[in-house]
mmCIF file of C-alpha atoms in Angstrom:
data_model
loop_
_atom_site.group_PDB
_atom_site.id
_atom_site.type_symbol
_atom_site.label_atom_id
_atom_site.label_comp_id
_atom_site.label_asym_id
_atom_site.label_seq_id
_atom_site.Cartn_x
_atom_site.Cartn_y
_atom_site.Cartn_z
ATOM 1 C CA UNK A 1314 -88.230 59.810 -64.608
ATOM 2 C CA UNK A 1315 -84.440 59.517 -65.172
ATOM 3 C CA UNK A 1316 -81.498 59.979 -62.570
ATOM 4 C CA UNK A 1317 -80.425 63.294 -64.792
ATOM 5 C CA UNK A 1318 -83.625 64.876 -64.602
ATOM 6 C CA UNK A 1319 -83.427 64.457 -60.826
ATOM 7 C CA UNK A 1320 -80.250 65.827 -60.603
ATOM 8 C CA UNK A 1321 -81.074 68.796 -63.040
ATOM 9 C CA UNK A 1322 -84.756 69.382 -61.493
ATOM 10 C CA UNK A 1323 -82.936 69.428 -57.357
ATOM 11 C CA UNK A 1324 -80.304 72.377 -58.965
ATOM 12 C CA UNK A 1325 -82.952 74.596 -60.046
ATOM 13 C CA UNK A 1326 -85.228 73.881 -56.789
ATOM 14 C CA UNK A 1327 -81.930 75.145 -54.555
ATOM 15 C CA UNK A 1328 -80.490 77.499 -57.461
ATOM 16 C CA UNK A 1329 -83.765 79.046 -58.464
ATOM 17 C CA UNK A 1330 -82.438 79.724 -61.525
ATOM 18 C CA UNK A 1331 -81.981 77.246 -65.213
ATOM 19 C CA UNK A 1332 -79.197 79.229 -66.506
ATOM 20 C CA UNK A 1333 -76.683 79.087 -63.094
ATOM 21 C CA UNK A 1334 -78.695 75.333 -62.359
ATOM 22 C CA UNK A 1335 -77.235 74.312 -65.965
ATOM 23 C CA UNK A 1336 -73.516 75.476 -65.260
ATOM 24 C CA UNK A 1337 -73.556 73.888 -61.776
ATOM 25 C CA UNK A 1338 -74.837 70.270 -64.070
ATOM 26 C CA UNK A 1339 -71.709 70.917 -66.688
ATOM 27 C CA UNK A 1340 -74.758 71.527 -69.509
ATOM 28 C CA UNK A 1341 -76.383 73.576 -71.923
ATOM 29 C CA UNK A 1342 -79.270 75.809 -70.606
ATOM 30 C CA UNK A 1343 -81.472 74.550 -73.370
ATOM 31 C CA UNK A 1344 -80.820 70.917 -72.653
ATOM 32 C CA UNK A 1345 -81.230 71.610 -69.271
ATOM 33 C CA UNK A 1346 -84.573 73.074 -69.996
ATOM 34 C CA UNK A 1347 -85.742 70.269 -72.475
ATOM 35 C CA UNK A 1348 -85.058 68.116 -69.596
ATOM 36 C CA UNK A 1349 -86.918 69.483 -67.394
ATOM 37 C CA UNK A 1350 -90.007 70.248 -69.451
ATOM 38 C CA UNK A 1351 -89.988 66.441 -70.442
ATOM 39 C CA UNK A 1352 -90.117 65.379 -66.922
ATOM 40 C CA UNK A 1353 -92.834 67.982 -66.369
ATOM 41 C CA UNK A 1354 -94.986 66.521 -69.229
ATOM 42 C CA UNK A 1355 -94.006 63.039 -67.891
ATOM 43 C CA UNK A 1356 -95.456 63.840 -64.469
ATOM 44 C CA UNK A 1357 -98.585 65.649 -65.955
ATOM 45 C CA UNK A 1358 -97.525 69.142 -64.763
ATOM 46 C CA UNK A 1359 -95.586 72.369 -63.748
ATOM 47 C CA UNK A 1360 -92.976 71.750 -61.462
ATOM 48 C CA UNK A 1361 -91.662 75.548 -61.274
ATOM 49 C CA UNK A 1362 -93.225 78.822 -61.699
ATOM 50 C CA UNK A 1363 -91.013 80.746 -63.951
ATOM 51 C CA UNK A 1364 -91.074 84.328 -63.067
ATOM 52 C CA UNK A 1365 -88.839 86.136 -65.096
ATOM 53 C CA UNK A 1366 -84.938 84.945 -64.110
ATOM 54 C CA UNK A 1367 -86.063 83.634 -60.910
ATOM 55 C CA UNK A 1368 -87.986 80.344 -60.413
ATOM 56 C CA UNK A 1369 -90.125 78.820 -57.459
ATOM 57 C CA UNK A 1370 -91.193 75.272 -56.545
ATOM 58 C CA UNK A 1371 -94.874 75.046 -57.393
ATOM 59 C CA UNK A 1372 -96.691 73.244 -54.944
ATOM 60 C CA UNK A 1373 -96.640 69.648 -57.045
ATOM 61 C CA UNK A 1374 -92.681 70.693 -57.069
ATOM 62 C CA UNK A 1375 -92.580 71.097 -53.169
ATOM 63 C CA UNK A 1376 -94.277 67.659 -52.977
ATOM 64 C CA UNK A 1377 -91.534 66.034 -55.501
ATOM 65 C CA UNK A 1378 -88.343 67.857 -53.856
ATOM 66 C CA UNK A 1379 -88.024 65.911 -50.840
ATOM 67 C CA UNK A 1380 -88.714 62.086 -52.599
ATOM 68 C CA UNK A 1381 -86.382 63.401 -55.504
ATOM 69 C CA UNK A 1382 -83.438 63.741 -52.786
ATOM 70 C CA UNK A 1383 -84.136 60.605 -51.677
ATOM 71 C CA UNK A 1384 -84.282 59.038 -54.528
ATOM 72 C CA UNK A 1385 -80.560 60.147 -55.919
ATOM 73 C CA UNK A 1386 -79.199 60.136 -52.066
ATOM 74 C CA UNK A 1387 -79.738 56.194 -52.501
ATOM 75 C CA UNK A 1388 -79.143 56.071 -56.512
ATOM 76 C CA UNK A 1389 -75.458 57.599 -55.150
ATOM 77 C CA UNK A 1390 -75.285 55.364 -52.189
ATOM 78 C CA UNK A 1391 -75.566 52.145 -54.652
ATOM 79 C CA UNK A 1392 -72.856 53.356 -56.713
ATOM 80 C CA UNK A 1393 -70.505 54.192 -53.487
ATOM 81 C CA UNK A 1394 -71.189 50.796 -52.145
ATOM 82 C CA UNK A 1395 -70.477 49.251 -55.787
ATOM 83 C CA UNK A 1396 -67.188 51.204 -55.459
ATOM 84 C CA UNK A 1397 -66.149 49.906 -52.556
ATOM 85 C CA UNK A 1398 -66.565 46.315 -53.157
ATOM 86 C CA UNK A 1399 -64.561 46.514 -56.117
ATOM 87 C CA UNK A 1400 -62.023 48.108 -53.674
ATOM 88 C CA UNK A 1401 -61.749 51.294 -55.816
ATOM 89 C CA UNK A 1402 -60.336 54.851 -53.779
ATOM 90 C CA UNK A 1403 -62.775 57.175 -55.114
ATOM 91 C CA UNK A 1404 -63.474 60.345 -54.342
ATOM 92 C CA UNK A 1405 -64.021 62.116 -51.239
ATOM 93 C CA UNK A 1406 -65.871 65.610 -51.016
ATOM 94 C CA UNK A 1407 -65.576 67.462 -47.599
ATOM 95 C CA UNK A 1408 -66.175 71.195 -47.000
ATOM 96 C CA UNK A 1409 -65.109 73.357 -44.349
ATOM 97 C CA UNK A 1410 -66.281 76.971 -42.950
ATOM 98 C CA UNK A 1411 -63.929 79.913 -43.678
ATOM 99 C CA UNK A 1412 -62.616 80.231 -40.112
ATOM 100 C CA UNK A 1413 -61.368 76.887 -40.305
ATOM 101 C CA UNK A 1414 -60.771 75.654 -43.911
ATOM 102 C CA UNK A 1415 -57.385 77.944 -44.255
ATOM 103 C CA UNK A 1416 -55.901 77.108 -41.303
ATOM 104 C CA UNK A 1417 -57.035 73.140 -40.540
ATOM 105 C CA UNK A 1418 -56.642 71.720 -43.688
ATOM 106 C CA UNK A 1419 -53.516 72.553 -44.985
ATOM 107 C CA UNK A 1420 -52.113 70.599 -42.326
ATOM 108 C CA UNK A 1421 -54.435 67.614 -42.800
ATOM 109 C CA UNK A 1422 -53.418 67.531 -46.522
ATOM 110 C CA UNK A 1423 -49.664 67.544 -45.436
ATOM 111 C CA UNK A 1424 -50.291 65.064 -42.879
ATOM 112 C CA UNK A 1425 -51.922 62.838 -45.549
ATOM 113 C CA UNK A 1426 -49.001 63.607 -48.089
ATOM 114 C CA UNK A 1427 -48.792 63.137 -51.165
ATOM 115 C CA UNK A 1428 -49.049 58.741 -51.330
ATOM 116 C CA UNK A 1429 -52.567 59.151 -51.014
ATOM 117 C CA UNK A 1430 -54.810 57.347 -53.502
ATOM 118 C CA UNK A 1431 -58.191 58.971 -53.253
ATOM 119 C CA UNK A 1432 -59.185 62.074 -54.784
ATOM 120 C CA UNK A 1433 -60.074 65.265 -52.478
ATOM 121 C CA UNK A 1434 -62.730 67.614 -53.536
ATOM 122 C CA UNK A 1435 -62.866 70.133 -50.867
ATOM 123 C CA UNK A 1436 -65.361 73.092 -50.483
ATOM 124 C CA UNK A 1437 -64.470 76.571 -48.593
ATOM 125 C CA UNK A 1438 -67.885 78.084 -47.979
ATOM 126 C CA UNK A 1439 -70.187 79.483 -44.952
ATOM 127 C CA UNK A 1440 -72.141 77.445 -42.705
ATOM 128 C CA UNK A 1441 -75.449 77.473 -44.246
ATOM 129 C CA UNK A 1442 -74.288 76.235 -47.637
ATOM 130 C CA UNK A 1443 -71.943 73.745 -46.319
ATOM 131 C CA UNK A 1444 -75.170 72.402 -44.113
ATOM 132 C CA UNK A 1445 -77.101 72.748 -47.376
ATOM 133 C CA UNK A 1446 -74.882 70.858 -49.663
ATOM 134 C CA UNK A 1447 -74.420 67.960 -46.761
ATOM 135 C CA UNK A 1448 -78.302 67.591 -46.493
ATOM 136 C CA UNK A 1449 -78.256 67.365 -50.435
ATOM 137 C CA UNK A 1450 -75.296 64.679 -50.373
ATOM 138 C CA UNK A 1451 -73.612 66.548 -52.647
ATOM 139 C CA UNK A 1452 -70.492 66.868 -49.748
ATOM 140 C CA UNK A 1453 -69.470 63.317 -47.432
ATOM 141 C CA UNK A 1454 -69.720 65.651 -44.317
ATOM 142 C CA UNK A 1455 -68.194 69.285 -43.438
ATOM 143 C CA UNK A 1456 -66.451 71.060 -40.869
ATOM 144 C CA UNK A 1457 -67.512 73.795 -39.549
ATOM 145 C CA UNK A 1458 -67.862 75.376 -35.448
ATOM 146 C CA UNK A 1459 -70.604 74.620 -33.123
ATOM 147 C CA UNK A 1460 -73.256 75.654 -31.913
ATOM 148 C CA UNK A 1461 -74.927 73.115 -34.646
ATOM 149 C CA UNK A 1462 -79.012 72.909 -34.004
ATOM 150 C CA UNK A 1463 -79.707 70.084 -36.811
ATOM 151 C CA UNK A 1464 -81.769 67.570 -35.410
ATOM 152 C CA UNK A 1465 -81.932 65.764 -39.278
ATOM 153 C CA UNK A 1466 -77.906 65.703 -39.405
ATOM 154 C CA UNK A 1467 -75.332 63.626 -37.441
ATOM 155 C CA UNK A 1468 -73.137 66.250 -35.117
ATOM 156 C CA UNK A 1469 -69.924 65.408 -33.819
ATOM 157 C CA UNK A 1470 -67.224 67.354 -31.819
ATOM 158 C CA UNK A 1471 -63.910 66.762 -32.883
ATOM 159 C CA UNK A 1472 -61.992 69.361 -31.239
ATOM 160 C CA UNK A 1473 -61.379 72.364 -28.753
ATOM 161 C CA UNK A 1474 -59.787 75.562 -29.249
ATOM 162 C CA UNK A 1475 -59.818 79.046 -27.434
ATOM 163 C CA UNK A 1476 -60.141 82.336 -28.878
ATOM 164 C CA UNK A 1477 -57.123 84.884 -27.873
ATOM 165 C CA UNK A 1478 -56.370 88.219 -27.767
ATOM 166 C CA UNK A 1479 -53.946 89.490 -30.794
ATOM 167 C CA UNK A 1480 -51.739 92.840 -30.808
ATOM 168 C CA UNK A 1481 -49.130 94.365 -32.083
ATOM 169 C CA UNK A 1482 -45.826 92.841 -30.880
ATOM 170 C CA UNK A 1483 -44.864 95.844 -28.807
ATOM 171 C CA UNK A 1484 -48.716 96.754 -27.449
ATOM 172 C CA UNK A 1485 -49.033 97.733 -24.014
ATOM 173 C CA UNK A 1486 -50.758 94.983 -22.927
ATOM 174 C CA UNK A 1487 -48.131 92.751 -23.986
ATOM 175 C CA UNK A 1488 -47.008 93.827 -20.673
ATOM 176 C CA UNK A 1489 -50.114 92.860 -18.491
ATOM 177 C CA UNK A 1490 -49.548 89.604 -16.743
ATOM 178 C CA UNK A 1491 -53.634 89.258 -17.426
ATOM 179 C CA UNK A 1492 -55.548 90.682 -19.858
ATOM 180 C CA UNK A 1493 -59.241 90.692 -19.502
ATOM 181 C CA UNK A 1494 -62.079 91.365 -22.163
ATOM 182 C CA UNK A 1495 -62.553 94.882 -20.919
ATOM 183 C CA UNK A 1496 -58.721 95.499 -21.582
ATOM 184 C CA UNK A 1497 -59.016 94.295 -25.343
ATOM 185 C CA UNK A 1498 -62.627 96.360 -26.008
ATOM 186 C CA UNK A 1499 -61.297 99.368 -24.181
ATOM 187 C CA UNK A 1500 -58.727 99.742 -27.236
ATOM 188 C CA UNK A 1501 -59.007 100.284 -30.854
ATOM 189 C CA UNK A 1502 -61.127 96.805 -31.658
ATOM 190 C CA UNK A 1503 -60.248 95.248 -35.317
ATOM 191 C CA UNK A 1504 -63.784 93.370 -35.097
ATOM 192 C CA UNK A 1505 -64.650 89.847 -37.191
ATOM 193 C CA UNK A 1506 -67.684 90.387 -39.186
ATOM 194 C CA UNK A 1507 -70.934 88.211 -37.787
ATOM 195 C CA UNK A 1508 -71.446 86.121 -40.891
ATOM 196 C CA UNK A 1509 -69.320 84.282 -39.470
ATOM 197 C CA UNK A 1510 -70.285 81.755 -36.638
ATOM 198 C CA UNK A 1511 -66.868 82.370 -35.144
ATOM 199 C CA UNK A 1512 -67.943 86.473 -34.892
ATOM 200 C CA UNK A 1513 -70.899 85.648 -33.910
ATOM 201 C CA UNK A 1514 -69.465 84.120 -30.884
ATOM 202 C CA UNK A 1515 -66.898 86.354 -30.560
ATOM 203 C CA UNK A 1516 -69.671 88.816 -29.997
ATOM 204 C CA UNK A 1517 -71.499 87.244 -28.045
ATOM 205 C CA UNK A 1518 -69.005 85.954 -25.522
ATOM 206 C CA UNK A 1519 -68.090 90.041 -25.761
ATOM 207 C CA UNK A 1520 -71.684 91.163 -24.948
ATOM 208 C CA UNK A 1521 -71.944 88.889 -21.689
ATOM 209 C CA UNK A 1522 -68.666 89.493 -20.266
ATOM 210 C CA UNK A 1523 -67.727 92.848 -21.006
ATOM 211 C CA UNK A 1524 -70.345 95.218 -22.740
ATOM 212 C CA UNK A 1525 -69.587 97.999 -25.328
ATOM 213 C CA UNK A 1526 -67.125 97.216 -28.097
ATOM 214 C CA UNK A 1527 -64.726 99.733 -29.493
ATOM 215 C CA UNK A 1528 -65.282 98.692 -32.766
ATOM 216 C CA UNK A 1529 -63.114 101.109 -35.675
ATOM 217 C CA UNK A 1530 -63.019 98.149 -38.078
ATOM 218 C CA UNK A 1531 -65.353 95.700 -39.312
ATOM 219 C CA UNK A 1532 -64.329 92.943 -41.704
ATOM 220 C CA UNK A 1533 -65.463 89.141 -43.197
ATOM 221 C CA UNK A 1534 -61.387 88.293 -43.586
ATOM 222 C CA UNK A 1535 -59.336 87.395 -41.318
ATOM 223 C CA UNK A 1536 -56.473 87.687 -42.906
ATOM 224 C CA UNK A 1537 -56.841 91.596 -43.100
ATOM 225 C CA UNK A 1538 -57.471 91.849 -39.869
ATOM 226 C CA UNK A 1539 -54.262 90.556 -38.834
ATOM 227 C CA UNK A 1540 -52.618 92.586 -41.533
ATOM 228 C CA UNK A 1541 -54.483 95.781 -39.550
ATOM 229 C CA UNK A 1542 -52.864 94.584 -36.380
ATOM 230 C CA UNK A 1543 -49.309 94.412 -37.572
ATOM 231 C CA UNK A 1544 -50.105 97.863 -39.069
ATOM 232 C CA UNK A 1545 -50.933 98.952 -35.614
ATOM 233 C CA UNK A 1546 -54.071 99.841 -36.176
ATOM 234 C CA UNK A 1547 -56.123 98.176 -33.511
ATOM 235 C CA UNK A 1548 -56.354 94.509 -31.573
ATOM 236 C CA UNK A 1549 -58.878 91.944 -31.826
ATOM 237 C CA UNK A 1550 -59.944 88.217 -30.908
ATOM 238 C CA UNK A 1551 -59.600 85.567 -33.068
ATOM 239 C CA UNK A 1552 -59.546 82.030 -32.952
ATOM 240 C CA UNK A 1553 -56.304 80.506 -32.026
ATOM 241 C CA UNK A 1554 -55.894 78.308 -35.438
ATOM 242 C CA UNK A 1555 -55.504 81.612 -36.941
ATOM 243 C CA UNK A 1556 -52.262 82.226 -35.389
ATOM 244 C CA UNK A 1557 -50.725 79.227 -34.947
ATOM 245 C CA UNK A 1558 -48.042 80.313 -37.175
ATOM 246 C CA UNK A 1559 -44.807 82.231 -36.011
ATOM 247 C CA UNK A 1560 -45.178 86.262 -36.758
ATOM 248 C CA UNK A 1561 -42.680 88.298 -35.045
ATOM 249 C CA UNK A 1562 -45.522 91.017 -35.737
ATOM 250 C CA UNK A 1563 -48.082 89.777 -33.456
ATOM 251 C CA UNK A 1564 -48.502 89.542 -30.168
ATOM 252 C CA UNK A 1565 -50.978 86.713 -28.331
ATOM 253 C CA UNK A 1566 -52.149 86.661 -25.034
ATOM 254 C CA UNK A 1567 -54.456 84.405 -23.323
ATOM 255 C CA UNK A 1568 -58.266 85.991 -22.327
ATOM 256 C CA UNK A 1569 -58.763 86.096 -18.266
ATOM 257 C CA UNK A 1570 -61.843 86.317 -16.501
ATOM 258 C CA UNK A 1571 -64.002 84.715 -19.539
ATOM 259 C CA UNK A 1572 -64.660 81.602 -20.998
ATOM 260 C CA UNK A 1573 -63.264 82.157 -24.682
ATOM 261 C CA UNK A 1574 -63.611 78.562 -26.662
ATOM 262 C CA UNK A 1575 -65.393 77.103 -29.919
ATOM 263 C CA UNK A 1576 -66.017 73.640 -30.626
ATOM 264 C CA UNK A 1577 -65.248 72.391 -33.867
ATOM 265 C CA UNK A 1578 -67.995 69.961 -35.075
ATOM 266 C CA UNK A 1579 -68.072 67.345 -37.774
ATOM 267 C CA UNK A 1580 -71.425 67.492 -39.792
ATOM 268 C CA UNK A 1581 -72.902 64.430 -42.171
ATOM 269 C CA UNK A 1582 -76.145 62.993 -43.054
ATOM 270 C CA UNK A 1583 -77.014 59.926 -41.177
ATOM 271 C CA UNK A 1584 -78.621 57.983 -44.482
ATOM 272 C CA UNK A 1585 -75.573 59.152 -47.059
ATOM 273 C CA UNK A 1586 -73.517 55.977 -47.656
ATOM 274 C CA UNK A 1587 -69.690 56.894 -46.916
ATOM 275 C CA UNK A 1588 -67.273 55.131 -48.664
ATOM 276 C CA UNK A 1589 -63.944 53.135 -46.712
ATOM 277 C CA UNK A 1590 -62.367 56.287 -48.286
ATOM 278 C CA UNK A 1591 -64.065 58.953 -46.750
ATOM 279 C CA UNK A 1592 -64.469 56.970 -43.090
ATOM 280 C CA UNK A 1593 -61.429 56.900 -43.350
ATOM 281 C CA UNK A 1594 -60.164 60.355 -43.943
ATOM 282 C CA UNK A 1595 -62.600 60.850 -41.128
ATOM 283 C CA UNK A 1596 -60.972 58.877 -38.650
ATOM 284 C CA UNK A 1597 -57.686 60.552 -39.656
ATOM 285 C CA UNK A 1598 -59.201 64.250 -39.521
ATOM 286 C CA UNK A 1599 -60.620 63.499 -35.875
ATOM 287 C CA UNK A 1600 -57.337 62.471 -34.457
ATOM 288 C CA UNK A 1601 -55.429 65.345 -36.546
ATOM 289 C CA UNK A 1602 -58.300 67.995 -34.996
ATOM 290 C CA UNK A 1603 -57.837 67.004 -31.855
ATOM 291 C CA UNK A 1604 -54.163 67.348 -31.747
ATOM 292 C CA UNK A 1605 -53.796 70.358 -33.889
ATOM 293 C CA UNK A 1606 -56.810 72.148 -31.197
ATOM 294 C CA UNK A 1607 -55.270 71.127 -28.031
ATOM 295 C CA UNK A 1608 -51.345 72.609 -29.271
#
């Protein structure tokens, strides 16, 4: 059994499929395949059902999956350790949700600059992939907003922030010295789509505190949301990271009567070697977080 065949034989197990399995490994489908087959031959059996495009863990394949993780989870480990004695940067892969990654780390990367000797590879992506990828060790750790139920995963809070209330500049409620949830579902409501965690509590906090949502617009980007607003089309809540920056369009007011707030959690396997690199960029991403949350 070879390191390669691990790799290749863990892509098709999460990818179900050789042909997107063998573009994720930088190969050829047929050497993929080859591969494969040899190490089935090697271990006396089928380790997929192939049914049609898609493929399935047999059971033999269910019983290899979680030993074959293992196995290049400390194979990787070695060579990070190797890598740091010799003093080398490296690289560091991080992902980040997609209610956090636009807005959070353009500002880490800035507050890194541009000395830095280590190479980033940073993942946008939703919070089951990132959590996927992490328990793979195919990502050092990822950022994403709580609440995180992963008993097998290390958890850590590294920030804050509130959700707010966003309008047009010239809204009535811009007026209001308070504005309360039942103020901002009463209007038009521009509403942040649930496969996000950060709609998902959004909607929550919503259904506890204030009932019935005016929903007229339903979307997965935030981005055209806020566009909606400045076109006047609505308000909505969003996270306050999302508009940190000046627009003479918008209009943010603090939430009163409700508890409006996400954590924002810092997720990594607790066997996955990390590098003086990455605990570093960790340190510096946990004192960044906090200050950039609590502005």
């Amino acid at each position: 059994m070879e390191f390669q065949q691990i790799r290749y034989f863990l892509a098709v197990a999460e990818l179900h499929n050789f042909t997107r399995a063998a573009e994720r490994c930088n190969v050829a489908q047929p050497s993929l395949s080859q591969q494969i087959k040899k190490l089935e031959n090697e271990l006396g059996g089928p380790l997929f059902h192939r049914l049609g495009r898609k493929v399935v863990l047999t059971e033999q394949g269910e019983l290899l999956e979680p030993s074959a993780r293992r196995i290049l989870l400390e194979h990787d480990n070695a060579i990070d350790r190797l890598g740091d004695s010799f003093s080398r940067g490296g690289t560091v892969a991080f992902g980040a949700t997609l209610t956090i990654a636009p807005y959070l780390i353009p500002g880490l990367l800035e507050k890194i600059g541009n000395e830095r000797v280590l190479e980033l590879r940073i993942e946008e992506n939703f919070t089951e992939k990132l959590l996927e990828k992490v328990r793979a060790g195919t990502l050092d750790f990822a950022i994403m907003s709580s609440p995180v139920d992963e008993p097998d995963l290390l958890v850590k809070v590294i920030g804050k922030e509130s959700f707010v209330a966003v309008m047009p500049r010239g809204h009535r409620l811009m007026d209001q010295q308070e504005v309360g949830l039942s103020d901002i579902l009463a209007e038009p409501f521009l509403e942040l789509s649930h496969i996000h965690c950060a709609g998902q509590q959004i909607n929550e906090i919503c259904n506890m505190n204030a009932g019935v949502k005016n929903t007229v617009f339903l979307s997965s980007q935030i981005e055209t949301i806020r566009r909606l607003v400045r076109e006047k089309q609505g308000v909505t809540i969003l996270p306050r990271m999302a508009v940190r920056s000046a627009d003479d369009e918008l209009g943010v007011k603090e939430i009163s009567g409700a508890k409006l707030e996400r954590e924002i959690t810092l997720v990594q396997h607790p066997d996955r070697y990390l590098t003086k690199s990455a605990r570093g960029l960790i340190e510096l991403l946990e004192e960044f977080a906090l200050d950039y949350t609590a502005e």
